[in-house]
Short mmCIF file of C-alpha atoms in Angstrom, two decimals:
data_model
loop_
_atom_site.label_atom_id
_atom_site.label_comp_id
_atom_site.label_asym_id
_atom_site.label_seq_id
_atom_site.Cartn_x
_atom_site.Cartn_y
_atom_site.Cartn_z
CA MET A 29 143.96 118.34 141.77
CA ALA A 30 142.12 116.32 144.41
CA ARG A 31 139.56 113.95 143.00
CA VAL A 32 136.18 113.39 144.59
CA THR A 33 134.77 109.90 144.11
CA GLN A 34 131.07 109.02 144.22
CA GLN A 35 131.67 107.06 147.41
CA GLU A 36 133.14 110.16 149.14
CA ARG A 37 130.18 112.41 148.32
CA PRO A 38 127.57 113.19 150.99
CA LYS A 39 124.58 110.95 150.30
CA ASP A 40 122.04 113.66 151.11
CA LYS A 41 123.51 116.24 148.73
CA ALA A 42 123.06 116.51 144.98
CA PHE A 43 126.08 116.01 142.77
CA ALA A 44 126.78 116.05 139.04
CA PRO A 45 128.22 112.67 137.96
CA GLU A 46 128.87 114.09 134.49
CA TYR A 47 131.65 116.20 136.04
CA GLN A 48 134.45 113.64 136.23
CA GLY A 49 138.20 113.31 136.37
CA ALA A 50 139.89 116.65 136.98
CA LEU A 51 136.44 118.26 137.11
CA GLY A 52 135.09 115.95 139.82
CA SER A 53 135.20 118.67 142.47
CA LEU A 54 132.80 120.97 140.58
CA SER A 55 129.42 121.52 142.20
CA VAL A 56 126.10 120.67 140.64
CA ASN A 57 125.41 124.40 141.06
CA SER A 58 128.54 125.60 139.23
CA SER A 59 127.70 128.08 136.50
CA LEU A 60 127.91 126.58 133.04
CA THR A 61 130.39 129.22 131.90
CA GLU A 62 132.68 128.14 134.77
CA VAL A 63 132.26 124.47 133.86
CA LEU A 64 133.00 125.18 130.21
CA ALA A 65 136.12 127.25 130.91
CA LYS A 66 137.53 124.73 133.40
CA GLY A 67 136.56 121.82 131.17
CA ILE A 68 138.33 123.22 128.12
CA GLU A 69 141.42 124.01 130.21
CA GLU A 70 141.65 120.48 131.61
CA LEU A 71 140.77 118.91 128.26
CA ARG A 72 143.64 120.72 126.57
CA ALA A 73 146.02 119.56 129.32
CA ALA A 74 144.87 115.96 128.89
CA GLU A 75 145.32 116.24 125.11
CA ARG A 76 148.88 117.53 125.56
CA ASP A 77 149.66 114.60 127.85
CA GLY A 78 147.97 112.08 125.57
CA GLN A 79 145.67 110.91 128.40
CA HIS A 80 142.70 109.52 126.49
CA ARG A 81 140.66 108.55 129.54
CA GLU A 82 140.98 112.03 131.00
CA MET A 83 140.20 113.54 127.59
CA ALA A 84 136.96 111.56 127.57
CA ARG A 85 135.97 112.60 131.09
CA CYS A 86 136.76 116.29 130.64
CA GLY A 87 135.22 116.26 127.16
CA LEU A 88 131.96 115.02 128.67
CA ALA A 89 131.71 118.07 130.92
CA VAL A 90 132.52 120.32 127.97
CA ALA A 91 129.80 118.66 125.88
CA GLU A 92 127.22 119.04 128.65
CA ALA A 93 128.11 122.69 129.27
CA TYR A 94 127.79 123.46 125.56
CA ARG A 95 124.46 121.60 125.39
CA ARG A 96 122.93 123.38 128.36
CA LEU A 97 124.15 126.72 127.05
CA GLY A 98 122.29 125.99 123.81
CA ARG A 99 125.48 125.76 121.70
CA VAL A 100 124.38 122.58 119.99
CA THR A 101 126.97 122.46 117.19
CA GLU A 102 129.83 122.58 119.68
CA ALA A 103 128.03 120.11 121.95
CA ASP A 104 127.67 117.65 119.08
CA ALA A 105 131.37 117.82 118.27
CA ALA A 106 132.33 117.55 121.96
CA TRP A 107 130.37 114.40 122.85
CA LYS A 108 131.66 112.63 119.74
CA ALA A 109 135.24 113.59 120.60
CA SER A 110 134.66 112.33 124.16
CA TYR A 111 133.39 109.01 122.79
CA ARG A 112 136.42 108.62 120.50
CA ALA A 113 138.80 109.31 123.38
CA ALA A 114 136.96 106.84 125.63
CA ARG A 115 137.11 104.19 122.90
CA ALA A 116 140.85 104.80 122.46
CA ALA A 117 141.27 104.33 126.22
CA GLY A 118 139.10 101.20 126.25
CA ASP A 119 136.92 102.82 128.92
CA VAL A 120 133.43 101.38 128.49
CA GLY A 121 131.93 103.55 131.24
CA ALA A 122 133.23 106.74 129.64
CA MET A 123 131.90 105.58 126.27
CA ALA A 124 128.48 105.14 127.89
CA TRP A 125 128.57 108.64 129.37
CA ALA A 126 129.45 110.14 125.97
CA LEU A 127 126.54 108.29 124.35
CA TRP A 128 124.24 109.53 127.12
CA SER A 129 125.31 113.10 126.38
CA GLY A 130 124.76 112.57 122.65
CA GLY A 131 121.34 111.04 123.23
CA THR A 132 120.30 113.88 125.52
CA LEU A 133 121.42 116.39 122.89
CA ALA A 134 119.46 114.53 120.22
CA ARG A 135 116.30 114.79 122.31
CA GLN A 136 116.93 118.50 122.88
CA ARG A 137 117.24 118.97 119.12
CA GLY A 138 114.01 117.10 118.45
CA SER A 139 115.69 114.01 116.93
CA LEU A 140 113.78 111.56 119.07
CA ALA A 141 114.56 108.39 117.08
CA LEU A 142 118.28 109.14 117.39
CA ALA A 143 117.82 109.91 121.09
CA TYR A 144 116.24 106.49 121.67
CA ARG A 145 119.08 104.77 119.81
CA LEU A 146 121.95 106.56 121.58
CA LEU A 147 120.39 106.36 125.04
CA GLY A 148 119.63 102.67 124.56
CA LEU A 149 123.25 102.02 123.62
CA ALA A 150 124.40 104.08 126.60
CA ALA A 151 122.25 102.03 128.99
CA GLU A 152 123.58 98.75 127.55
CA MET A 153 127.19 99.95 127.70
CA GLY A 154 126.75 101.29 131.23
CA GLU A 155 125.49 97.90 132.36
CA ARG A 156 128.35 96.14 130.58
CA GLY A 157 130.86 98.51 132.18
CA GLY A 158 129.38 98.16 135.65
CA ASP A 159 128.51 101.87 135.93
CA VAL A 160 125.08 101.89 137.58
CA VAL A 161 124.90 105.69 137.52
CA VAL A 162 125.24 106.12 133.77
CA ARG A 163 122.88 103.19 133.26
CA GLY A 164 120.33 104.94 135.47
CA TYR A 165 120.79 108.27 133.71
CA SER A 166 120.42 106.61 130.32
CA LEU A 167 117.23 104.78 131.32
CA ALA A 168 115.96 108.09 132.68
CA GLY A 169 116.73 109.68 129.34
CA LEU A 170 114.71 107.00 127.57
CA ALA A 171 111.84 107.56 130.01
CA GLU A 172 111.93 111.31 129.51
CA THR A 173 111.98 110.92 125.73
CA GLY A 174 108.85 108.78 125.93
CA ARG A 175 107.23 111.20 128.35
CA ILE A 176 107.64 114.28 126.17
CA GLN A 177 106.09 112.29 123.33
CA GLY A 178 103.08 111.67 125.54
CA ASP A 179 103.59 107.90 125.76
CA TYR A 180 102.77 107.82 129.47
CA GLN A 181 101.59 104.23 129.60
CA ALA A 182 104.92 103.00 128.25
CA VAL A 183 107.19 105.05 130.52
CA GLY A 184 105.14 105.62 133.68
CA GLU A 185 106.31 102.38 135.27
CA LEU A 186 109.93 103.11 134.30
CA HIS A 187 109.72 106.51 136.02
CA GLU A 188 108.48 104.84 139.21
CA GLN A 189 111.22 102.20 139.00
CA LEU A 190 113.92 104.84 138.57
CA LEU A 191 112.51 106.85 141.47
CA ALA A 192 112.74 103.80 143.72
CA GLU A 193 116.32 103.09 142.60
CA ALA A 194 117.39 106.71 143.12
CA ARG A 195 115.94 106.76 146.62
CA ARG A 196 117.58 103.44 147.45
CA ARG A 197 121.00 104.74 146.37
CA GLY A 198 120.45 108.12 148.00
CA GLU A 199 120.81 110.06 144.73
CA ALA A 200 118.95 113.26 145.52
CA ARG A 201 119.33 114.79 142.07
CA HIS A 202 117.87 111.76 140.31
CA THR A 203 115.12 111.48 142.91
CA VAL A 204 114.11 115.06 142.08
CA TRP A 205 114.17 114.32 138.34
CA ALA A 206 111.89 111.29 138.73
CA LEU A 207 109.45 113.12 141.01
CA GLU A 208 109.20 115.93 138.48
CA GLY A 209 108.65 113.54 135.58
CA ILE A 210 105.86 111.69 137.38
CA ALA A 211 104.36 115.01 138.45
CA GLN A 212 104.36 116.26 134.86
CA MET A 213 102.46 113.19 133.68
CA HIS A 214 99.83 113.71 136.38
CA ARG A 215 99.57 117.39 135.45
CA ASN A 216 99.11 116.61 131.76
CA THR A 217 96.35 114.10 132.49
CA GLY A 218 94.48 116.50 134.76
CA SER A 219 95.44 115.06 138.16
CA TYR A 220 96.44 118.46 139.48
CA ASP A 221 96.42 117.64 143.20
CA LYS A 222 98.79 114.70 142.72
CA ALA A 223 100.98 116.77 140.42
CA LEU A 224 101.22 119.63 142.89
CA ALA A 225 102.13 117.32 145.79
CA LEU A 226 104.91 115.71 143.74
CA PHE A 227 106.29 119.00 142.44
CA GLU A 228 106.33 120.34 146.00
CA GLU A 229 108.13 117.21 147.22
CA ALA A 230 110.65 117.64 144.40
CA ALA A 231 111.24 121.29 145.35
CA GLU A 232 111.70 120.37 149.01
CA THR A 233 114.05 117.49 148.18
CA ALA A 234 116.10 119.65 145.81
CA GLY A 235 116.32 122.44 148.36
CA ALA A 236 117.56 120.08 151.08
CA ALA A 237 120.11 118.60 148.65
CA ASP A 238 121.30 122.03 147.45
CA ASP A 239 120.23 121.22 143.88
CA ARG A 240 119.37 124.66 142.49
CA ARG A 241 118.72 123.40 138.96
CA GLY A 242 116.28 120.72 140.15
CA ARG A 243 114.53 123.20 142.43
CA ALA A 244 114.15 125.71 139.59
CA TRP A 245 112.42 123.09 137.43
CA ALA A 246 110.19 122.06 140.35
CA LEU A 247 109.17 125.67 141.02
CA ARG A 248 108.23 125.98 137.36
CA GLY A 249 106.00 122.92 137.73
CA ILE A 250 104.35 124.31 140.87
CA ALA A 251 103.73 127.61 139.10
CA ASP A 252 102.08 125.79 136.21
CA VAL A 253 99.70 123.86 138.46
CA VAL A 254 98.68 126.78 140.68
CA SER A 255 98.06 128.80 137.52
CA VAL A 256 95.93 126.22 135.71
CA ARG A 257 94.17 124.77 138.78
CA ASP A 258 93.74 127.82 141.02
CA GLY A 259 94.11 130.77 138.67
CA ASP A 260 96.64 132.17 141.15
CA VAL A 261 98.58 134.47 138.83
CA GLU A 262 100.47 136.33 141.54
CA ARG A 263 101.85 133.19 143.20
CA ALA A 264 102.70 131.58 139.86
CA LEU A 265 104.68 134.59 138.68
CA ALA A 266 106.48 134.86 142.03
CA LEU A 267 107.55 131.20 141.80
CA LEU A 268 108.79 131.71 138.24
CA THR A 269 110.76 134.79 139.32
CA GLU A 270 112.47 132.77 142.06
CA ALA A 271 113.29 130.00 139.59
CA GLU A 272 114.60 132.51 137.06
CA GLU A 273 117.18 133.79 139.52
CA ALA A 274 118.75 130.33 139.75
CA CYS A 275 118.63 129.89 135.98
CA ARG A 276 120.46 133.17 135.46
CA ASP A 277 123.03 132.52 138.17
CA MET A 278 123.91 129.13 136.68
CA LYS A 279 123.55 130.26 133.04
CA LEU A 280 120.86 127.63 132.39
CA SER A 281 119.81 128.84 128.94
CA SER A 282 117.29 126.10 128.15
CA ALA A 283 115.69 126.14 131.60
CA LEU A 284 115.43 129.93 131.42
CA ALA A 285 113.69 129.80 128.05
CA TYR A 286 111.19 127.23 129.35
CA ASN A 287 110.66 129.45 132.39
CA HIS A 288 109.78 132.35 130.09
CA LYS A 289 107.44 130.16 128.04
CA MET A 290 105.64 129.16 131.25
CA ARG A 291 105.38 132.82 132.22
CA GLY A 292 103.66 133.34 128.88
CA ASN A 293 101.27 130.50 129.71
CA VAL A 294 100.39 132.12 133.05
CA HIS A 295 99.69 135.47 131.41
CA TYR A 296 97.61 133.86 128.66
CA ARG A 297 95.44 131.89 131.11
CA ALA A 298 94.81 135.12 133.02
CA GLY A 299 93.64 136.89 129.85
CA GLN A 300 96.72 139.13 129.84
CA TYR A 301 97.25 138.65 126.12
CA ALA A 302 99.64 141.53 125.44
CA GLN A 303 101.95 140.37 128.25
CA ALA A 304 101.66 136.81 126.98
CA ARG A 305 102.54 137.90 123.44
CA ASP A 306 105.64 139.73 124.63
CA THR A 307 106.79 136.86 126.85
CA TYR A 308 106.23 134.18 124.20
CA THR A 309 108.14 136.34 121.71
CA ARG A 310 111.06 136.48 124.15
CA ALA A 311 111.00 132.73 124.75
CA LEU A 312 110.75 132.06 121.03
CA ALA A 313 113.89 134.10 120.33
CA GLU A 314 115.75 132.21 123.07
CA PHE A 315 114.72 128.80 121.74
CA GLU A 316 115.56 129.75 118.16
CA GLU A 317 119.00 130.97 119.22
CA MET A 318 119.80 127.57 120.73
CA ASN A 319 118.13 125.60 117.92
CA GLU A 320 115.66 123.92 120.27
CA PRO A 321 112.76 122.81 118.03
CA ARG A 322 110.33 121.61 120.70
CA GLY A 323 110.53 124.82 122.72
CA THR A 324 110.43 126.85 119.52
CA ALA A 325 107.22 125.17 118.35
CA LEU A 326 105.51 125.43 121.73
CA SER A 327 106.42 129.12 122.00
CA ARG A 328 105.06 129.69 118.49
CA LEU A 329 101.82 128.01 119.55
CA GLY A 330 101.47 130.30 122.55
CA LEU A 331 102.34 133.33 120.44
CA ALA A 332 99.81 132.37 117.75
CA LYS A 333 97.07 132.05 120.37
CA SER A 334 98.00 135.40 121.93
CA LEU A 335 98.03 137.18 118.58
CA ALA A 336 94.65 135.68 117.72
CA ARG A 337 93.22 137.04 120.98
CA LEU A 338 94.67 140.44 120.09
CA GLY A 339 92.83 140.55 116.76
CA ARG A 340 94.99 138.76 114.24
CA ASN A 341 93.34 137.67 110.98
CA PRO A 342 91.69 134.26 111.65
CA ALA A 343 92.86 132.88 108.30
CA GLU A 344 96.49 133.62 109.19
CA THR A 345 96.00 131.99 112.58
CA ALA A 346 94.56 128.87 110.93
CA VAL A 347 97.53 128.52 108.58
CA GLU A 348 99.98 129.08 111.42
CA LEU A 349 98.32 126.42 113.60
CA ALA A 350 98.19 123.93 110.74
CA GLU A 351 101.89 124.40 110.12
CA LEU A 352 102.63 124.03 113.81
CA ARG A 353 100.63 120.80 113.93
CA ARG A 354 102.76 119.41 111.12
CA THR A 355 105.98 120.57 112.80
CA LEU A 356 105.07 119.02 116.15
CA ASP A 357 104.00 115.80 114.48
CA ARG A 358 107.36 115.67 112.68
CA ILE A 359 109.19 116.04 116.00
CA GLY A 360 107.18 113.06 117.26
CA LEU A 361 105.02 114.57 120.00
CA ARG A 362 101.99 112.31 120.02
CA HIS A 363 99.58 114.76 121.59
CA ALA A 364 100.64 117.64 119.33
CA ARG A 365 97.70 117.27 116.96
CA ASP A 366 95.25 117.34 119.87
CA MET A 367 97.01 120.38 121.38
CA VAL A 368 96.83 122.36 118.18
CA ASP A 369 93.32 121.26 117.26
CA LYS A 370 92.19 122.27 120.75
CA ALA A 371 93.72 125.70 120.19
CA ALA A 372 91.96 125.98 116.81
CA ALA A 373 88.61 125.13 118.42
CA GLU A 374 89.25 127.52 121.30
CA LEU A 375 90.00 130.35 118.86
CA GLY A 376 87.20 129.46 116.44
CA VAL A 377 89.46 128.98 113.40
CA GLY A 378 88.97 125.25 112.72
CA PRO A 379 88.94 122.95 110.94
CA LEU A 380 92.58 123.51 110.06
CA PRO A 381 93.74 123.47 106.43
CA ASP A 382 96.54 121.40 104.99
CA VAL A 383 99.61 123.56 104.78
CA GLY A 384 101.47 123.93 101.54
CA HIS A 385 103.28 127.12 102.33
CA ARG A 386 104.47 129.20 105.26
CA VAL A 387 102.80 132.38 106.37
CA GLU A 388 105.22 135.22 105.88
CA GLU A 389 107.32 135.91 108.97
CA ALA A 390 106.12 139.52 109.11
CA ALA A 391 102.56 138.32 109.43
CA THR A 392 103.18 135.64 112.06
CA ARG A 393 105.75 137.14 114.38
#
């Protein structure tokens, strides 16, 4: 099979550097089921031939496909196997990529301390191995981990640095990622105009680079801002529908679940509480199926607020919110307590009690 090197790729088009070796010709827009099937096929061939380096490279794609499909147990086994094969081959770059995959999975699973450790090791190993791409992706992973915790002061400068590096190297996909990260920080601190401009730039850049995944995430960000800033429900839902098509085509399970959670947010802000309840319930089931604790907790928060608006017992709402505050704190999201306390004040059920027991599932779901 012909191999496509990074130097041979068009500079203005997005590519997936995690698809390597025999999988190097796969597109960034390849469906994850296609990536997984091809990855397993090539991995088995490499195993039969005893080619450890190729086992590591193909195993990386398998791990990433499993992770993005929400199959976290298989993803965990796959990145570790990729690392072992890379170590056997003495391939420092491949070891760094495996650690990056493991660190990204750890963040997805809510194990933020482990994510920091693995991504830090990946960045160090990438630098030692002379692989600037995996070093950049690993630093980006560290920045994103800090961002979802709400530690904007610590990671804002790193986002800007990575954006400059991605633009200098002509990496469209990473440029889009950095734009979206910076936009999200502006959105969360109330700078909606700046956020919208950056999300729109990300969507335009992703579209020009044929990066459907990056564009889908950017459209979600635009929908969020036009919903919260302008109250434009129709436009927000239309943007989310467009993004959902790409998520479905590429089998992006996690992105699709976050799309549905945002749709719930749009309905809730518009006072459409029954629609919000149904959409949050859908997103919650999707996050629970893939064992994604952050998305699960945020969907539960939206669902609790919707149920409260629809007449749920205030005492049950208070217990649910208190438990969610503890869950989000345990994950390590620094603004979680403020988010939940704000919801409690909004719904008139504060101050929240300490939680010593769970509300029965039948009462909360």
